[in-house]
Coordinates of C-alpha atoms in Angstrom, one line a residue:
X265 CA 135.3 114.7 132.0
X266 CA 134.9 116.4 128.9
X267 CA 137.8 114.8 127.1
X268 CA 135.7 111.5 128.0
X269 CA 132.6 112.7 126.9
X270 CA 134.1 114.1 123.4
X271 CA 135.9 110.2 122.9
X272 CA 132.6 108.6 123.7
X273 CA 131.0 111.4 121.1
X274 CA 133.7 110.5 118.8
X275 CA 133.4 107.2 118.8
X276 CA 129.4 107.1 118.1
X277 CA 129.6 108.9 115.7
X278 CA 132.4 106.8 114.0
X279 CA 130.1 103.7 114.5
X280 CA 127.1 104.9 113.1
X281 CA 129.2 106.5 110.4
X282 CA 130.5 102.5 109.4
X283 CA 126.7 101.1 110.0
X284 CA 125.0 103.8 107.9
X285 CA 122.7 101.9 105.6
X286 CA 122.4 98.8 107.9
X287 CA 119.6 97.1 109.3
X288 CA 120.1 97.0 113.1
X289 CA 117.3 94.5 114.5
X290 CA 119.2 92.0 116.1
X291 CA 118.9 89.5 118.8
X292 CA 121.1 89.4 121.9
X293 CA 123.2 85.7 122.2
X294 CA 125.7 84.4 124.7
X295 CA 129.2 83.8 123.5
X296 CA 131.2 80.8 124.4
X297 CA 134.5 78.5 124.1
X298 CA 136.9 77.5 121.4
X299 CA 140.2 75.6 121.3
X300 CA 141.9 76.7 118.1
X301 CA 145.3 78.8 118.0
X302 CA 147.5 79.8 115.6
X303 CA 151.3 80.7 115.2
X304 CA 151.5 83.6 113.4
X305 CA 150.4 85.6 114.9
X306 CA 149.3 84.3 118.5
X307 CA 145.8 83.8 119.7
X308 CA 144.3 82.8 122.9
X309 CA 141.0 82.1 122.6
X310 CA 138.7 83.1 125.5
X311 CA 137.3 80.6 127.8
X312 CA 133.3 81.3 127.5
X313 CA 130.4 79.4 125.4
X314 CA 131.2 80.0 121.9
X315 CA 130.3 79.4 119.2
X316 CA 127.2 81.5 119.0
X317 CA 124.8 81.3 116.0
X318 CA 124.3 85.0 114.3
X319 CA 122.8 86.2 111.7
X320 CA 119.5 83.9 112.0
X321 CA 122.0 81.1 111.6
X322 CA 123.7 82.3 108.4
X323 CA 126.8 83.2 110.1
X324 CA 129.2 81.9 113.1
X325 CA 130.9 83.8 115.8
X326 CA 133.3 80.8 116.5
X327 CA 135.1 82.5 119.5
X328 CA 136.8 85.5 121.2
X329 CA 140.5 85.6 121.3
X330 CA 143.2 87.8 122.9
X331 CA 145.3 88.9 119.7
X332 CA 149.1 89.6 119.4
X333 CA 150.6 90.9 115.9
X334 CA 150.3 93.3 113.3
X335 CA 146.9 95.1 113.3
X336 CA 145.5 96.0 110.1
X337 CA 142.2 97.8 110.7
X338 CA 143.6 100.8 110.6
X339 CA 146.3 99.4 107.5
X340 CA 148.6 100.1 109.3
X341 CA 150.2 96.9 110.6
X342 CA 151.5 98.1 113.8
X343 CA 152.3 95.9 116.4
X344 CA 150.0 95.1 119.4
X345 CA 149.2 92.9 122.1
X346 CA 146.1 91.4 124.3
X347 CA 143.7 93.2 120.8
X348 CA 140.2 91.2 121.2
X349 CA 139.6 89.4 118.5
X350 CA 136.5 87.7 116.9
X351 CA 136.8 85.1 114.7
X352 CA 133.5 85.0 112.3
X353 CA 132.7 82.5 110.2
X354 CA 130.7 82.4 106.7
X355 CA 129.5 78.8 106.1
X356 CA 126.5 79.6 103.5
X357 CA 127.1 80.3 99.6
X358 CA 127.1 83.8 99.4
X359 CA 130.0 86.9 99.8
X360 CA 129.2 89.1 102.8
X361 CA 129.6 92.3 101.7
X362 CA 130.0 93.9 105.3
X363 CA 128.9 93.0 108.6
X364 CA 129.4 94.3 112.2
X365 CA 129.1 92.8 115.7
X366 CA 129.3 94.2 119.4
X367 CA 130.4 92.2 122.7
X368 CA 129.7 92.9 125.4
X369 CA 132.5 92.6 127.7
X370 CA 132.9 94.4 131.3
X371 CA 130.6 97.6 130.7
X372 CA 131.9 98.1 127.8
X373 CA 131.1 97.1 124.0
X374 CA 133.7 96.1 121.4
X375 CA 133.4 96.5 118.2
X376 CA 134.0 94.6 114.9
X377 CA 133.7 95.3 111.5
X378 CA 134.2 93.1 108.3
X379 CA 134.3 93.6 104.4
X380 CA 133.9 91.2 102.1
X381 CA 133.9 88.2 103.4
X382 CA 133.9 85.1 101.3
X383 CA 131.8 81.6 101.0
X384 CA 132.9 79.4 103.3
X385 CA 135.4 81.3 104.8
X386 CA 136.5 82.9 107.9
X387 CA 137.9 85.8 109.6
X388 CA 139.8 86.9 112.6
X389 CA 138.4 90.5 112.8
X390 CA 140.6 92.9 115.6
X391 CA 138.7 95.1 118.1
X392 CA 138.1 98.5 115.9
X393 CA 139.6 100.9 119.1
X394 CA 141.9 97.9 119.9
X395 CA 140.2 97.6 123.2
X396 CA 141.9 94.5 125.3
X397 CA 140.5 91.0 125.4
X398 CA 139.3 90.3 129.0
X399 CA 137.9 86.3 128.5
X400 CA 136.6 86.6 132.2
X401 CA 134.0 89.3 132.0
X402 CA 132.2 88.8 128.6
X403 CA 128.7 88.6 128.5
X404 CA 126.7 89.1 125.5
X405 CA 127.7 89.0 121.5
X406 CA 125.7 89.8 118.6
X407 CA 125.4 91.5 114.9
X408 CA 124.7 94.8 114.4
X409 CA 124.3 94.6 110.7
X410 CA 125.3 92.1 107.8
X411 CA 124.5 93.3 104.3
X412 CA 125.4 90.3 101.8
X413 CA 126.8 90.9 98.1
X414 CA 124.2 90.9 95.4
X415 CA 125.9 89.9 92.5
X416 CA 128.9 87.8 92.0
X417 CA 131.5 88.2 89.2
X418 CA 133.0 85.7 86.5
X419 CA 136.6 85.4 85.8
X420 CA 135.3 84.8 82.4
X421 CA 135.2 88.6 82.6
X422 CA 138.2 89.2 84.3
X423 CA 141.1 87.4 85.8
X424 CA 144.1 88.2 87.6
X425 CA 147.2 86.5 88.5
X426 CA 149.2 87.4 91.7
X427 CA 153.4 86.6 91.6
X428 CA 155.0 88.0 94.8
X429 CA 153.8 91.7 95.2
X430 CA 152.7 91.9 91.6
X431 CA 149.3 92.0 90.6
X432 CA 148.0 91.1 87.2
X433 CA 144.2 92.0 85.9
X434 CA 143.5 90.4 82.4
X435 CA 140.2 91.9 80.7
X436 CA 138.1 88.6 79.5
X437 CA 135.6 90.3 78.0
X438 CA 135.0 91.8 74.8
X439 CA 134.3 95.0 76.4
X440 CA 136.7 98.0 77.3
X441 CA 136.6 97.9 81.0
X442 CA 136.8 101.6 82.1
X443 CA 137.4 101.0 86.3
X444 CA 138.4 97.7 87.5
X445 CA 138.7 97.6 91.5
X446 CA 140.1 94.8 93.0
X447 CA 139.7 93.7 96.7
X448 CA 142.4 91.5 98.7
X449 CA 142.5 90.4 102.1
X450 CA 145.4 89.3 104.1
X451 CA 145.3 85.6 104.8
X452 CA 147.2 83.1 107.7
X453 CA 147.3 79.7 105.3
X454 CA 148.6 78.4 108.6
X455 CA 145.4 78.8 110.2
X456 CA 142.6 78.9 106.9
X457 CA 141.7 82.1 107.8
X458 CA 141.5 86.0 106.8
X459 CA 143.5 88.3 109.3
X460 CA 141.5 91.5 110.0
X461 CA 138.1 92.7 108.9
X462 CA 139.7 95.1 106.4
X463 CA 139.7 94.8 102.8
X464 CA 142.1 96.9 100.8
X465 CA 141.6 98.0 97.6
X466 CA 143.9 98.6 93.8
X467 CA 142.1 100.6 91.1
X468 CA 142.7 99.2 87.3
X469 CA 141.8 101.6 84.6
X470 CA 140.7 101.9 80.5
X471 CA 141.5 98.1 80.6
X472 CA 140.7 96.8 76.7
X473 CA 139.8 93.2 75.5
X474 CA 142.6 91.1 76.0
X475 CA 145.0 93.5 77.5
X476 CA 146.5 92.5 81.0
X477 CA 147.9 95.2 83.2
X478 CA 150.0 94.4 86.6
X479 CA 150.2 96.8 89.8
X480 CA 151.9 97.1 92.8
X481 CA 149.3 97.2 95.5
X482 CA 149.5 98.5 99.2
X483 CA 150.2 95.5 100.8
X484 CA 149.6 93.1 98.7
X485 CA 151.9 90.0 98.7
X486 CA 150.6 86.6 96.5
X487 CA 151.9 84.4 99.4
X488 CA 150.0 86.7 102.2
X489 CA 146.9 88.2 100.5
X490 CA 144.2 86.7 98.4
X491 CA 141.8 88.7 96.2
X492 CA 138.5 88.4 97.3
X493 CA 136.6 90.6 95.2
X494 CA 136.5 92.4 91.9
X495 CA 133.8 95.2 91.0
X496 CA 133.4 96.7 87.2
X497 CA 132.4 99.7 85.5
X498 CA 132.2 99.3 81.4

């Protein structure tokens, strides 16, 4: 019993560590049905009433599936089967910065977690504990917190070019740019959609005007990844 009650302690702790800084008035909805699967990797989406509105409408839980392939919450890309997964969509204008959810499935609550998450995008996020998907026994979904991106960059001020697993970042601006960080996202072009709530980051630095630099970023593949973000210091 203590071992449980030191997970349980563990795992609070972890959530309120991710939501720290979030708003957490919410409003509980009921999930449902959709009829979409992918490929690579294989999804089977969970027989209830999706999709459910979140959000106050700005954002989509379009359904829960029972994932099989690499997981990459933890970057890792280990392989697993029966991970829930929610698929979230972002149909307004803006980048979500982050955003988490909570199902409620058989006692027990799932948990979700996204960064930057584009306009008009979407996103298969995998369980954060990779808790099973049990279609049968859900009952409630909801958001916990969404904090949206204030400011959005130009590539007038900095582009980048992806070739394979290099990265380029070109400085646009007639500024020295002293830390560039890039965000990328895996992405299933099979499917339109981000794979995993994570975004990974590569670091850029004492770029000058004009001057291009390529990296080799952790897992980062032009054919696999997109960039999703880009944040400056001058």
């Amino acid at each position: 019993m203590y071992r449980r009650m030191c997970g349980a302690l563990a795992l609070a702790i972890g959530v309120l560590g991710v939501l720290c800084g979030c708003d957490t008035q919410v409003e509980t909805v009921v999930p449902g049905a959709w009829e979409e699967a992918s490929e690579k990797p294989q999804v089977t989406a969970a027989p209830a009433e999706f999709p459910v509105t979140l959000s106050g409408g700005t954002l989509i839980a379009e359904e829960l599936v029972c994932y099989q392939g690499p997981y990459w919450e933890d970057q890792s890309g280990v392989s697993v089967e029966n991970v829930a997964g929610l698929m979230i969509s972002n149909p307004t204008n803006s980048m979500v910065e982050f955003a988490a959810f909570v199902v409620e499935q058989a006692g027990q609550r799932l948990y979700f977690f996204v960064y930057c998450l584009p306009p008009q995008s979407r996103c298969l996020v995998l369980e954060y504990n990779k808790k099973a998907c049990d279609p049968e026994s859900v009952t409630g979904c909801r958001e916990l917190c969404v904090r949206w991106a204030q400011q959005e960059l130009s590539r007038e001020q900095v582009d980048y070019v992806g070739f394979g697993p290099l990265m380029t970042v070109i400085n646009r601006d007639t500024r020295e740019l002293r830390h560039v960080t890039v965000r990328y996202k895996q992405y299933v072009s099979e499917g339109g959609y981000y794979l995993g709530g994570q975004a990974y980051s590569a670091h850029v630095f004492f770029l000058q005007p004009g001057q291009r630099r390529s990296i080799m970023p952790e897992h980062y593949d032009a054919q696999y990844a997109r960039i999703v973000g880009i944040e400056l210091e001058m």
